[in-house]
C-alpha positions as a Markdown table, in Angstrom:
| # | Residue | x | y | z |
|---|---|---|---|---|
| 1 | Met | 7.2 | 6.8 | -30.2 |
| 2 | Ser | 7.4 | 3.0 | -31.0 |
| 3 | Val | 5.3 | 0.4 | -29.4 |
| 4 | Asp | 8.3 | -0.8 | -27.8 |
| 5 | Ala | 9.4 | 2.4 | -26.4 |
| 6 | Ile | 5.9 | 3.1 | -25.2 |
| 7 | Asn | 5.9 | -0.4 | -23.4 |
| 8 | Lys | 9.6 | 0.2 | -21.8 |
| 9 | Met | 8.3 | 3.8 | -20.7 |
| 10 | Leu | 5.4 | 2.3 | -18.7 |
| 11 | Thr | 6.6 | -1.0 | -17.6 |
| 12 | Lys | 10.3 | 0.1 | -16.7 |
| 13 | Glu | 10.3 | 3.9 | -16.3 |
| 14 | Ser | 7.0 | 5.1 | -14.5 |
| 15 | Gly | 5.9 | 4.5 | -11.1 |
| 16 | Leu | 8.3 | 5.1 | -8.4 |
| 17 | Leu | 11.1 | 5.7 | -10.9 |
| 18 | Gly | 9.2 | 8.0 | -12.9 |
| 19 | Leu | 8.1 | 10.2 | -9.8 |
| 20 | Thr | 12.0 | 10.2 | -8.2 |
| 21 | Glu | 13.7 | 10.0 | -11.1 |
| 22 | Val | 16.0 | 8.2 | -9.3 |
| 23 | Thr | 15.0 | 4.7 | -8.4 |
| 24 | Ser | 12.0 | 2.4 | -8.2 |
| 25 | Asp | 13.1 | 1.2 | -4.7 |
| 26 | Cys | 10.6 | 2.3 | -1.9 |
| 27 | Arg | 13.4 | 2.0 | 0.6 |
| 28 | Tyr | 14.7 | 5.2 | -0.8 |
| 29 | Val | 11.2 | 6.9 | -1.3 |
| 30 | Glu | 10.7 | 6.1 | 2.5 |
| 31 | Asp | 14.0 | 6.9 | 3.8 |
| 32 | Asn | 14.1 | 10.3 | 2.2 |
| 33 | Tyr | 10.5 | 11.3 | 2.5 |
| 34 | Gln | 11.0 | 14.1 | 5.0 |
| 35 | Glu | 14.4 | 15.4 | 3.2 |
| 36 | Lys | 13.8 | 15.1 | -0.5 |
| 37 | Ala | 10.8 | 16.5 | -2.5 |
| 38 | Asp | 11.0 | 13.9 | -5.2 |
| 39 | Ala | 10.7 | 11.0 | -2.5 |
| 40 | Lys | 8.0 | 12.9 | -0.9 |
| 41 | Arg | 5.9 | 13.5 | -4.0 |
| 42 | Ala | 6.5 | 9.6 | -4.9 |
| 43 | Met | 5.4 | 8.5 | -1.7 |
| 44 | Asp | 2.0 | 10.9 | -1.3 |
| 45 | Val | 1.2 | 9.5 | -5.1 |
| 46 | Tyr | 1.7 | 6.0 | -4.4 |
| 47 | Cys | -0.2 | 6.2 | -1.0 |
| 48 | His | -3.1 | 8.5 | -2.8 |
| 49 | Arg | -3.7 | 5.9 | -5.3 |
| 50 | Leu | -3.6 | 3.0 | -3.3 |
| 51 | Ala | -6.0 | 4.5 | -1.2 |
| 52 | Lys | -7.9 | 5.5 | -4.1 |
| 53 | Tyr | -8.1 | 1.9 | -5.3 |
| 54 | Ile | -9.0 | 0.5 | -2.1 |
| 55 | Gly | -11.9 | 3.0 | -1.6 |
| 56 | Ser | -13.1 | 2.4 | -5.2 |
| 57 | Tyr | -13.2 | -1.4 | -4.8 |
| 58 | Thr | -15.1 | -0.8 | -1.5 |
| 59 | Ala | -17.5 | 1.1 | -3.1 |
| 60 | Leu | -17.8 | -1.6 | -5.8 |
| 61 | Met | -18.4 | -3.8 | -3.0 |
| 62 | Asp | -21.2 | -2.0 | -1.6 |
| 63 | Gly | -19.2 | -0.9 | 1.3 |
| 64 | Arg | -18.7 | -4.8 | 2.4 |
| 65 | Leu | -15.1 | -4.8 | 3.0 |
| 66 | Asp | -13.9 | -7.4 | 5.1 |
| 67 | Ala | -10.1 | -6.9 | 5.1 |
| 68 | Val | -7.3 | -5.1 | 3.6 |
| 69 | Ile | -4.3 | -7.4 | 3.5 |
| 70 | Phe | -0.6 | -5.6 | 2.9 |
| 71 | Thr | 1.7 | -8.1 | 1.2 |
| 72 | Gly | 4.5 | -8.3 | -1.1 |
| 73 | Gly | 7.9 | -6.3 | -0.6 |
| 74 | Ile | 6.2 | -3.0 | 0.0 |
| 75 | Gly | 3.2 | -4.3 | 1.8 |
| 76 | Glu | 5.2 | -6.1 | 4.3 |
| 77 | Asn | 8.0 | -3.8 | 4.9 |
| 78 | Ala | 6.8 | -0.3 | 4.4 |
| 79 | Ala | 5.3 | 0.8 | 7.6 |
| 80 | Met | 5.0 | 4.4 | 6.0 |
| 81 | Val | 2.9 | 2.9 | 3.1 |
| 82 | Arg | 0.4 | 1.4 | 5.2 |
| 83 | Glu | 0.1 | 4.5 | 7.6 |
| 84 | Leu | -0.3 | 7.0 | 4.9 |
| 85 | Ser | -2.6 | 4.8 | 3.0 |
| 86 | Leu | -5.1 | 3.6 | 5.4 |
| 87 | Gly | -4.6 | 7.3 | 7.1 |
| 88 | Lys | -6.8 | 8.5 | 4.1 |
| 89 | Leu | -9.6 | 6.1 | 4.4 |
| 90 | Gly | -10.7 | 7.3 | 7.7 |
| 91 | Val | -14.2 | 7.5 | 6.2 |
| 92 | Leu | -14.1 | 3.6 | 6.2 |
| 93 | Gly | -13.3 | 3.8 | 9.7 |
| 94 | Phe | -9.6 | 3.0 | 9.8 |
| 95 | Glu | -7.4 | 4.0 | 12.6 |
| 96 | Val | -3.6 | 3.4 | 12.5 |
| 97 | Asp | -1.8 | 2.7 | 15.6 |
| 98 | His | 1.4 | 4.2 | 14.5 |
| 99 | Glu | 3.7 | 2.2 | 17.4 |
| 100 | Arg | 2.3 | -1.0 | 16.4 |
| 101 | Asn | 2.9 | -0.3 | 12.6 |
| 102 | Leu | 6.4 | 0.4 | 13.2 |
| 103 | Gly | 7.0 | -2.4 | 15.1 |
| 104 | Cys | 5.4 | -4.9 | 13.3 |
| 105 | Pro | 8.4 | -7.0 | 12.4 |
| 106 | Leu | 8.6 | -9.4 | 9.1 |
| 107 | Arg | 6.8 | -12.5 | 9.5 |
| 108 | Gln | 4.4 | -11.4 | 12.2 |
| 109 | Val | 0.9 | -10.7 | 11.3 |
| 110 | Trp | -0.5 | -7.3 | 12.7 |
| 111 | Leu | -4.3 | -7.3 | 12.7 |
| 112 | His | -6.1 | -4.0 | 13.5 |
| 113 | Gln | -9.9 | -3.8 | 13.8 |
| 114 | Gln | -11.8 | -0.9 | 12.4 |
| 115 | Arg | -13.3 | 1.7 | 14.9 |
| 116 | Arg | -16.8 | 1.6 | 13.2 |
| 117 | His | -16.9 | -1.7 | 11.6 |
| 118 | Pro | -15.4 | -3.9 | 13.6 |
| 119 | Ser | -15.9 | -7.0 | 11.2 |
| 120 | Cys | -13.0 | -5.3 | 9.0 |
| 121 | Arg | -9.6 | -5.8 | 9.6 |
| 122 | Trp | -6.3 | -4.8 | 7.7 |
| 123 | Leu | -3.0 | -7.0 | 8.4 |
| 124 | Ser | 0.4 | -7.3 | 6.9 |
| 125 | Arg | 1.9 | -10.5 | 6.3 |
| 126 | Pro | 4.5 | -12.1 | 4.3 |
| 127 | Thr | 3.6 | -13.4 | 0.8 |
| 128 | Lys | 5.2 | -16.6 | 1.3 |
| 129 | Ser | 3.2 | -17.4 | 4.1 |
| 130 | Trp | 0.0 | -17.3 | 2.4 |
| 131 | Ser | -1.2 | -20.8 | 1.0 |
| 132 | Ser | -2.4 | -20.9 | -2.5 |
| 133 | Arg | -6.3 | -20.5 | -3.2 |
| 134 | Lys | -8.5 | -22.4 | -5.6 |
| 135 | Thr | -10.7 | -19.6 | -6.0 |
| 136 | Pro | -9.8 | -15.9 | -7.3 |
| 137 | Ala | -9.9 | -13.2 | -4.7 |
| 138 | Val | -10.5 | -9.3 | -5.3 |
C-alpha cells in the first residue's frame, strides 16, 4: 500500500465512516444508535475513546481538571456524545442531567458542576462564540 493510500485511509476512510461503513456523519450514528449495530458500535467506540482521552489528560494533570468543554459540530449538537462520554467518567465525579443535556439548545451554554469536585465543570458552547486566545490550552 502506498503512502498516499495509507494517508487517504487514515484521514478520509476511518473514524465514524470506518466503523459504520456508511457515513462519517454523527447525526446518522445518533439517529440509528438503537436500531443499527454499526451505528451503536461507532457511537460506543467514539465515546469510549473520548472518555479515555479526558481521563488520560486528567491523570497527566494530577487530577486537576477545571472544565470539560464540548465545542465544534459534534460537541455542540450531539447530546448523546456528551452523555455517553461523561457517563464513563463517574470516577471523576461527573453526573449528567439527562433532561438538561437533551434540552441544551444551540448557542446556549449549559454548565454542569461535578458532585465531588465542585470546582470542575463541563459545558457545551458554540465554537464561534469563543474568543481567540493568546496562550495555548490543553
